mmCIF file of C-alpha atoms in Angstrom:
data_model
loop_
_atom_site.group_PDB
_atom_site.id
_atom_site.type_symbol
_atom_site.label_atom_id
_atom_site.label_comp_id
_atom_site.label_asym_id
_atom_site.label_seq_id
_atom_site.Cartn_x
_atom_site.Cartn_y
_atom_site.Cartn_z
ATOM 1 C CA UNK A 788 7.179 -9.715 -18.700
ATOM 2 C CA UNK A 789 7.791 -6.033 -17.912
ATOM 3 C CA UNK A 790 7.965 -5.179 -21.623
ATOM 4 C CA UNK A 791 4.699 -7.008 -22.242
ATOM 5 C CA UNK A 792 3.017 -5.235 -19.343
ATOM 6 C CA UNK A 793 3.950 -1.825 -20.680
ATOM 7 C CA UNK A 794 2.524 -2.718 -24.098
ATOM 8 C CA UNK A 795 -0.815 -4.156 -23.001
ATOM 9 C CA UNK A 796 -1.668 -1.535 -20.372
ATOM 10 C CA UNK A 797 -3.708 1.484 -21.410
ATOM 11 C CA UNK A 798 -3.587 4.810 -19.604
ATOM 12 C CA UNK A 799 -7.242 5.363 -20.460
ATOM 13 C CA UNK A 800 -8.749 2.229 -18.953
ATOM 14 C CA UNK A 801 -7.797 0.270 -15.857
ATOM 15 C CA UNK A 802 -7.381 -3.445 -16.522
ATOM 16 C CA UNK A 803 -9.917 -5.612 -14.679
ATOM 17 C CA UNK A 804 -8.847 -7.403 -11.533
ATOM 18 C CA UNK A 805 -9.054 -10.677 -13.449
ATOM 19 C CA UNK A 806 -8.364 -10.272 -17.172
ATOM 20 C CA UNK A 807 -9.196 -13.708 -18.548
ATOM 21 C CA UNK A 808 -7.583 -13.115 -21.946
ATOM 22 C CA UNK A 809 -4.383 -11.948 -20.258
ATOM 23 C CA UNK A 810 -4.516 -14.837 -17.756
ATOM 24 C CA UNK A 811 -4.767 -17.307 -20.614
ATOM 25 C CA UNK A 812 -1.970 -15.599 -22.576
ATOM 26 C CA UNK A 813 0.527 -15.496 -19.708
ATOM 27 C CA UNK A 814 0.024 -19.038 -18.427
ATOM 28 C CA UNK A 815 0.636 -21.563 -21.201
ATOM 29 C CA UNK A 816 -0.796 -24.428 -19.154
ATOM 30 C CA UNK A 817 -4.181 -22.668 -19.269
ATOM 31 C CA UNK A 818 -4.265 -21.945 -23.013
ATOM 32 C CA UNK A 819 -7.055 -24.466 -23.698
ATOM 33 C CA UNK A 820 -9.330 -23.256 -20.874
ATOM 34 C CA UNK A 821 -12.526 -21.398 -21.757
ATOM 35 C CA UNK A 822 -13.502 -18.290 -19.795
ATOM 36 C CA UNK A 823 -15.618 -20.051 -17.189
ATOM 37 C CA UNK A 824 -12.889 -22.621 -16.530
ATOM 38 C CA UNK A 825 -10.302 -19.848 -16.302
ATOM 39 C CA UNK A 826 -12.331 -17.897 -13.762
ATOM 40 C CA UNK A 827 -12.838 -21.041 -11.699
ATOM 41 C CA UNK A 828 -9.142 -21.896 -11.922
ATOM 42 C CA UNK A 829 -8.087 -18.491 -10.618
ATOM 43 C CA UNK A 830 -10.586 -18.635 -7.780
ATOM 44 C CA UNK A 831 -9.562 -22.152 -6.730
ATOM 45 C CA UNK A 832 -5.828 -22.113 -7.483
ATOM 46 C CA UNK A 833 -4.473 -19.028 -9.215
ATOM 47 C CA UNK A 834 -5.021 -16.516 -6.425
ATOM 48 C CA UNK A 835 -3.373 -18.664 -3.724
ATOM 49 C CA UNK A 836 -0.529 -19.570 -6.110
ATOM 50 C CA UNK A 837 0.114 -15.895 -6.788
ATOM 51 C CA UNK A 838 -0.487 -16.197 -10.529
ATOM 52 C CA UNK A 839 -0.720 -12.911 -12.391
ATOM 53 C CA UNK A 840 -4.246 -12.456 -13.746
ATOM 54 C CA UNK A 841 -4.098 -8.785 -14.691
ATOM 55 C CA UNK A 842 -1.291 -6.613 -16.065
ATOM 56 C CA UNK A 843 -1.965 -4.022 -13.355
ATOM 57 C CA UNK A 844 -1.354 -6.582 -10.612
ATOM 58 C CA UNK A 845 2.352 -6.099 -11.335
ATOM 59 C CA UNK A 846 4.020 -2.885 -10.120
ATOM 60 C CA UNK A 847 5.250 -2.051 -13.641
ATOM 61 C CA UNK A 848 1.836 -2.507 -15.218
ATOM 62 C CA UNK A 849 0.145 -0.654 -12.372
ATOM 63 C CA UNK A 850 2.345 2.428 -12.710
ATOM 64 C CA UNK A 851 1.900 2.366 -16.492
ATOM 65 C CA UNK A 852 -1.856 2.971 -16.119
ATOM 66 C CA UNK A 853 -1.235 6.489 -14.759
ATOM 67 C CA UNK A 854 -1.358 9.084 -17.571
ATOM 68 C CA UNK A 855 2.087 10.619 -18.043
ATOM 69 C CA UNK A 856 0.879 14.224 -17.971
ATOM 70 C CA UNK A 857 -1.641 13.946 -15.144
ATOM 71 C CA UNK A 858 -1.443 16.293 -12.167
ATOM 72 C CA UNK A 859 -0.188 13.867 -9.536
ATOM 73 C CA UNK A 860 0.820 13.926 -5.887
ATOM 74 C CA UNK A 861 3.304 11.219 -4.916
ATOM 75 C CA UNK A 862 3.265 10.448 -1.196
ATOM 76 C CA UNK A 863 6.501 9.232 0.377
ATOM 77 C CA UNK A 864 8.856 9.145 -2.612
ATOM 78 C CA UNK A 865 11.892 8.909 -0.296
ATOM 79 C CA UNK A 866 14.961 9.066 -2.572
ATOM 80 C CA UNK A 867 13.418 6.990 -5.367
ATOM 81 C CA UNK A 868 10.293 8.671 -6.773
ATOM 82 C CA UNK A 869 8.165 6.620 -9.143
ATOM 83 C CA UNK A 870 7.131 9.683 -11.157
ATOM 84 C CA UNK A 871 9.010 12.653 -12.581
ATOM 85 C CA UNK A 872 7.961 15.812 -14.392
ATOM 86 C CA UNK A 873 6.641 19.350 -13.958
ATOM 87 C CA UNK A 874 3.160 17.927 -13.281
ATOM 88 C CA UNK A 875 4.350 15.977 -10.210
ATOM 89 C CA UNK A 876 4.343 17.188 -6.592
ATOM 90 C CA UNK A 877 5.897 15.318 -3.665
ATOM 91 C CA UNK A 878 4.833 14.912 -0.041
ATOM 92 C CA UNK A 879 7.000 13.347 2.673
ATOM 93 C CA UNK A 880 7.761 13.431 6.388
ATOM 94 C CA UNK A 881 11.232 14.901 5.689
ATOM 95 C CA UNK A 882 12.545 17.539 3.310
ATOM 96 C CA UNK A 883 15.181 16.604 0.721
ATOM 97 C CA UNK A 884 18.082 17.050 3.127
ATOM 98 C CA UNK A 885 16.352 14.909 5.737
ATOM 99 C CA UNK A 886 15.617 12.145 3.231
ATOM 100 C CA UNK A 887 19.218 12.090 2.018
ATOM 101 C CA UNK A 888 20.484 11.886 5.589
ATOM 102 C CA UNK A 889 18.115 9.014 6.345
ATOM 103 C CA UNK A 890 19.063 7.219 3.123
ATOM 104 C CA UNK A 891 22.760 7.423 3.936
ATOM 105 C CA UNK A 892 22.091 6.066 7.408
ATOM 106 C CA UNK A 893 20.476 2.959 5.890
ATOM 107 C CA UNK A 894 22.810 2.630 2.902
ATOM 108 C CA UNK A 895 20.226 3.600 0.280
ATOM 109 C CA UNK A 896 21.094 5.515 -2.918
ATOM 110 C CA UNK A 897 20.608 9.282 -2.782
ATOM 111 C CA UNK A 898 21.284 10.567 -6.302
ATOM 112 C CA UNK A 899 17.612 10.601 -7.385
ATOM 113 C CA UNK A 900 16.173 12.269 -4.292
ATOM 114 C CA UNK A 901 13.620 14.931 -5.353
ATOM 115 C CA UNK A 902 12.859 18.295 -3.822
ATOM 116 C CA UNK A 903 9.870 17.802 -1.541
ATOM 117 C CA UNK A 904 7.014 20.237 -2.124
ATOM 118 C CA UNK A 905 5.089 19.453 1.064
ATOM 119 C CA UNK A 906 6.639 18.279 4.345
ATOM 120 C CA UNK A 907 4.797 17.085 7.453
ATOM 121 C CA UNK A 908 6.686 15.136 10.169
ATOM 122 C CA UNK A 909 3.427 13.385 11.109
ATOM 123 C CA UNK A 910 2.265 12.690 7.549
ATOM 124 C CA UNK A 911 -0.553 15.232 7.697
ATOM 125 C CA UNK A 912 -1.904 15.768 4.179
ATOM 126 C CA UNK A 913 -4.073 18.671 5.314
ATOM 127 C CA UNK A 914 -1.124 21.046 4.835
ATOM 128 C CA UNK A 915 -1.705 20.750 1.071
ATOM 129 C CA UNK A 916 -4.006 23.255 -0.600
ATOM 130 C CA UNK A 917 -4.239 22.257 -4.254
ATOM 131 C CA UNK A 918 -6.089 19.663 -6.295
ATOM 132 C CA UNK A 919 -4.757 16.664 -8.198
ATOM 133 C CA UNK A 920 -6.046 14.147 -10.700
ATOM 134 C CA UNK A 921 -4.100 11.325 -9.057
ATOM 135 C CA UNK A 922 -2.510 10.566 -5.709
ATOM 136 C CA UNK A 923 0.030 7.745 -5.625
ATOM 137 C CA UNK A 924 1.218 6.125 -2.414
ATOM 138 C CA UNK A 925 3.622 3.183 -2.150
ATOM 139 C CA UNK A 926 4.030 1.467 1.237
ATOM 140 C CA UNK A 927 2.763 4.516 3.120
ATOM 141 C CA UNK A 928 -0.878 4.027 4.024
ATOM 142 C CA UNK A 929 -0.079 1.289 6.544
ATOM 143 C CA UNK A 930 1.815 3.943 8.559
ATOM 144 C CA UNK A 931 -1.228 6.224 8.984
ATOM 145 C CA UNK A 932 -2.359 6.285 12.650
ATOM 146 C CA UNK A 933 -5.908 7.252 11.607
ATOM 147 C CA UNK A 934 -6.743 5.571 8.307
ATOM 148 C CA UNK A 935 -10.210 7.063 7.884
ATOM 149 C CA UNK A 936 -9.085 10.657 8.430
ATOM 150 C CA UNK A 937 -6.234 10.082 5.986
ATOM 151 C CA UNK A 938 -8.656 8.879 3.323
ATOM 152 C CA UNK A 939 -10.983 11.811 3.935
ATOM 153 C CA UNK A 940 -8.178 14.322 3.440
ATOM 154 C CA UNK A 941 -6.852 12.450 0.393
ATOM 155 C CA UNK A 942 -10.303 12.607 -1.215
ATOM 156 C CA UNK A 943 -10.484 16.347 -0.587
ATOM 157 C CA UNK A 944 -7.233 16.817 -2.553
ATOM 158 C CA UNK A 945 -8.588 15.082 -5.638
ATOM 159 C CA UNK A 946 -10.637 16.383 -8.545
ATOM 160 C CA UNK A 947 -14.203 15.122 -8.864
ATOM 161 C CA UNK A 948 -13.099 11.980 -10.731
ATOM 162 C CA UNK A 949 -9.698 11.683 -9.060
ATOM 163 C CA UNK A 950 -8.002 8.386 -8.292
ATOM 164 C CA UNK A 951 -5.978 7.273 -5.274
ATOM 165 C CA UNK A 952 -3.425 4.628 -6.284
ATOM 166 C CA UNK A 953 -2.013 2.508 -3.471
ATOM 167 C CA UNK A 954 0.722 -0.095 -3.266
ATOM 168 C CA UNK A 955 0.260 -1.867 0.070
ATOM 169 C CA UNK A 956 2.370 -4.542 1.791
ATOM 170 C CA UNK A 957 0.664 -7.920 2.099
ATOM 171 C CA UNK A 958 1.133 -8.944 5.726
ATOM 172 C CA UNK A 959 1.481 -12.606 4.775
ATOM 173 C CA UNK A 960 4.743 -12.066 2.892
ATOM 174 C CA UNK A 961 6.585 -9.394 4.902
ATOM 175 C CA UNK A 962 7.755 -8.802 8.474
ATOM 176 C CA UNK A 963 4.114 -8.358 9.563
ATOM 177 C CA UNK A 964 3.367 -12.048 8.995
ATOM 178 C CA UNK A 965 2.650 -12.913 12.650
ATOM 179 C CA UNK A 966 0.700 -9.727 13.403
ATOM 180 C CA UNK A 967 -3.094 -10.197 13.152
ATOM 181 C CA UNK A 968 -4.992 -8.647 10.239
ATOM 182 C CA UNK A 969 -6.515 -5.261 10.949
ATOM 183 C CA UNK A 970 -10.301 -5.143 11.195
ATOM 184 C CA UNK A 971 -12.957 -2.519 10.617
ATOM 185 C CA UNK A 972 -13.306 -2.221 14.402
ATOM 186 C CA UNK A 973 -9.590 -1.395 14.709
ATOM 187 C CA UNK A 974 -9.889 1.291 12.031
ATOM 188 C CA UNK A 975 -13.040 2.796 13.580
ATOM 189 C CA UNK A 976 -11.398 2.953 17.011
ATOM 190 C CA UNK A 977 -8.459 4.917 15.565
ATOM 191 C CA UNK A 978 -10.883 7.348 13.911
ATOM 192 C CA UNK A 979 -12.965 7.837 17.053
ATOM 193 C CA UNK A 980 -9.789 8.587 19.023
ATOM 194 C CA UNK A 981 -8.475 10.889 16.251
ATOM 195 C CA UNK A 982 -5.067 9.276 16.578
ATOM 196 C CA UNK A 983 -2.067 11.316 15.525
ATOM 197 C CA UNK A 984 0.588 8.851 16.683
ATOM 198 C CA UNK A 985 0.789 5.077 16.940
ATOM 199 C CA UNK A 986 -0.435 3.121 19.934
ATOM 200 C CA UNK A 987 1.707 1.122 22.313
ATOM 201 C CA UNK A 988 0.058 -1.967 20.824
ATOM 202 C CA UNK A 989 1.427 -1.109 17.355
ATOM 203 C CA UNK A 990 4.906 -0.431 18.735
ATOM 204 C CA UNK A 991 4.774 -3.761 20.593
ATOM 205 C CA UNK A 992 3.732 -5.588 17.429
ATOM 206 C CA UNK A 993 6.516 -3.989 15.389
ATOM 207 C CA UNK A 994 9.237 -4.682 17.929
ATOM 208 C CA UNK A 995 8.123 -8.046 19.310
ATOM 209 C CA UNK A 996 5.995 -9.862 16.722
ATOM 210 C CA UNK A 997 7.793 -8.777 13.542
ATOM 211 C CA UNK A 998 9.764 -11.412 11.661
ATOM 212 C CA UNK A 999 12.053 -11.368 8.602
ATOM 213 C CA UNK A 1000 11.199 -9.483 5.411
ATOM 214 C CA UNK A 1001 12.367 -12.068 2.853
ATOM 215 C CA UNK A 1002 9.336 -12.379 0.604
ATOM 216 C CA UNK A 1003 10.659 -15.509 -1.152
ATOM 217 C CA UNK A 1004 10.978 -17.366 2.136
ATOM 218 C CA UNK A 1005 7.482 -16.298 3.148
ATOM 219 C CA UNK A 1006 6.063 -17.681 -0.110
ATOM 220 C CA UNK A 1007 7.921 -20.916 0.646
ATOM 221 C CA UNK A 1008 6.336 -21.109 4.087
ATOM 222 C CA UNK A 1009 9.509 -20.146 5.976
ATOM 223 C CA UNK A 1010 8.242 -17.392 8.243
ATOM 224 C CA UNK A 1011 10.757 -17.514 11.063
ATOM 225 C CA UNK A 1012 9.843 -17.563 14.738
ATOM 226 C CA UNK A 1013 10.106 -14.203 16.510
ATOM 227 C CA UNK A 1014 8.960 -15.803 19.779
ATOM 228 C CA UNK A 1015 12.362 -17.472 20.127
ATOM 229 C CA UNK A 1016 14.517 -14.372 19.528
ATOM 230 C CA UNK A 1017 15.150 -12.582 22.847
ATOM 231 C CA UNK A 1018 11.437 -12.091 23.311
ATOM 232 C CA UNK A 1019 11.501 -10.827 26.888
ATOM 233 C CA UNK A 1020 14.221 -8.295 26.119
ATOM 234 C CA UNK A 1021 12.293 -7.062 23.076
ATOM 235 C CA UNK A 1022 9.105 -6.691 25.115
ATOM 236 C CA UNK A 1023 10.899 -4.559 27.659
ATOM 237 C CA UNK A 1024 12.646 -2.511 24.967
ATOM 238 C CA UNK A 1025 9.343 -1.826 23.165
ATOM 239 C CA UNK A 1026 7.689 -0.663 26.388
ATOM 240 C CA UNK A 1027 10.632 1.601 27.161
ATOM 241 C CA UNK A 1028 10.689 3.028 23.614
ATOM 242 C CA UNK A 1029 7.019 3.928 23.843
ATOM 243 C CA UNK A 1030 7.476 5.474 27.295
ATOM 244 C CA UNK A 1031 10.504 7.490 26.169
ATOM 245 C CA UNK A 1032 8.614 8.867 23.154
ATOM 246 C CA UNK A 1033 6.450 11.007 25.471
ATOM 247 C CA UNK A 1034 3.613 10.943 22.964
ATOM 248 C CA UNK A 1035 5.747 11.697 19.917
ATOM 249 C CA UNK A 1036 5.426 9.813 16.638
ATOM 250 C CA UNK A 1037 7.183 6.430 16.348
ATOM 251 C CA UNK A 1038 7.290 5.166 12.770
ATOM 252 C CA UNK A 1039 5.746 1.678 12.700
ATOM 253 C CA UNK A 1040 2.915 -0.043 10.837
ATOM 254 C CA UNK A 1041 -0.533 0.711 12.219
ATOM 255 C CA UNK A 1042 -2.312 -1.642 9.803
ATOM 256 C CA UNK A 1043 -1.795 -5.132 8.455
ATOM 257 C CA UNK A 1044 -3.718 -6.123 5.344
ATOM 258 C CA UNK A 1045 -4.158 -8.756 2.670
ATOM 259 C CA UNK A 1046 -6.004 -7.850 -0.558
ATOM 260 C CA UNK A 1047 -9.167 -9.463 0.775
ATOM 261 C CA UNK A 1048 -9.031 -7.886 4.234
ATOM 262 C CA UNK A 1049 -8.287 -4.439 2.797
ATOM 263 C CA UNK A 1050 -11.344 -4.735 0.563
ATOM 264 C CA UNK A 1051 -13.487 -5.699 3.572
ATOM 265 C CA UNK A 1052 -12.237 -2.812 5.700
ATOM 266 C CA UNK A 1053 -12.737 -0.187 2.983
ATOM 267 C CA UNK A 1054 -16.181 -1.600 2.167
ATOM 268 C CA UNK A 1055 -17.050 -1.322 5.857
ATOM 269 C CA UNK A 1056 -15.893 2.289 6.016
ATOM 270 C CA UNK A 1057 -17.917 3.115 2.904
ATOM 271 C CA UNK A 1058 -21.001 1.399 4.313
ATOM 272 C CA UNK A 1059 -20.795 3.605 7.402
ATOM 273 C CA UNK A 1060 -20.596 6.729 5.250
ATOM 274 C CA UNK A 1061 -17.067 7.549 6.406
ATOM 275 C CA UNK A 1062 -15.221 7.279 3.111
ATOM 276 C CA UNK A 1063 -15.415 9.536 0.066
ATOM 277 C CA UNK A 1064 -14.067 6.804 -2.215
ATOM 278 C CA UNK A 1065 -15.365 3.723 -3.917
ATOM 279 C CA UNK A 1066 -13.260 0.631 -4.549
ATOM 280 C CA UNK A 1067 -12.249 0.678 -8.192
ATOM 281 C CA UNK A 1068 -9.713 -2.195 -8.193
ATOM 282 C CA UNK A 1069 -7.972 -4.495 -5.720
ATOM 283 C CA UNK A 1070 -5.354 -6.574 -7.505
ATOM 284 C CA UNK A 1071 -4.082 -9.754 -5.860
ATOM 285 C CA UNK A 1072 -0.533 -10.271 -4.605
ATOM 286 C CA UNK A 1073 1.780 -11.981 -7.082
ATOM 287 C CA UNK A 1074 4.037 -14.951 -6.416
ATOM 288 C CA UNK A 1075 7.372 -13.922 -4.873
ATOM 289 C CA UNK A 1076 6.080 -10.393 -4.186
ATOM 290 C CA UNK A 1077 5.078 -8.800 -0.870
ATOM 291 C CA UNK A 1078 2.660 -6.121 -2.053
ATOM 292 C CA UNK A 1079 -0.680 -5.650 -3.748
ATOM 293 C CA UNK A 1080 -2.142 -2.783 -5.768
ATOM 294 C CA UNK A 1081 -5.347 -0.847 -5.147
ATOM 295 C CA UNK A 1082 -7.235 1.942 -6.909
ATOM 296 C CA UNK A 1083 -9.822 4.019 -5.046
ATOM 297 C CA UNK A 1084 -11.968 6.502 -6.979
ATOM 298 C CA UNK A 1085 -13.404 9.650 -5.489
ATOM 299 C CA UNK A 1086 -17.165 9.578 -5.228
ATOM 300 C CA UNK A 1087 -19.655 12.360 -5.887
ATOM 301 C CA UNK A 1088 -20.400 12.442 -2.164
ATOM 302 C CA UNK A 1089 -16.806 13.529 -1.721
ATOM 303 C CA UNK A 1090 -17.452 16.611 -3.828
ATOM 304 C CA UNK A 1091 -19.744 18.205 -1.276
#
């Protein structure tokens, strides 16, 4: 599948969210379906079954759509950057030494850790003062305390037709399963408060409501039950952790999304005139995966 994805993806044109020809090709049981039947099948069954309907819905195909020589900023590469080359810049909350130390602590490989061009302990992109054609972020945007401000700054770092590529965890298939989906009201509240750190509510959710991170079990309906695992002790520990932070940043998820809820939230931000992007693509989560892919394109309004 990965070889096929690399062959069918073009750097010049993003595949549609639902590529009917590709959908028919990949799934042999659908080979006799015409286009209207295929579209109906995906809407009624394929999406919930996690069937791949576009080559860019897969991480390999998604990455392959980025031109190899584009000026690109990769956010949060940790020790395993997705892109390499003289045209690539890196942004993270730690410098190279800090990332290596953190990787060793968690038993992650360190040999591919890049030099980090821009470092902000709070993830503040405003320290960057150059333009890019692409920004690529994998499992980072859900950590942003103020999503709207993050998107505004990201847009300002892009050329007039720049793209923001995002790989985002799907709350249904990761440790966020039992945490409610984020809403436009949640996102607006964070923007109005100009949050720089996470709320006690987010710390509580991460420490008390989080479950396992086995994506295969989640797809099989085995989500665990965090309510039965020392709940009272975890509640007290979360409250104490937040108190002991004295207003400093605690690294947890601020936002929980599915492909559909992310689309709704971004559409709501755009409608209120608070986002300098338009939604270019939102690809659905694939079976046995815990993430979905998104492309936002900078709008002309963002050029002002």
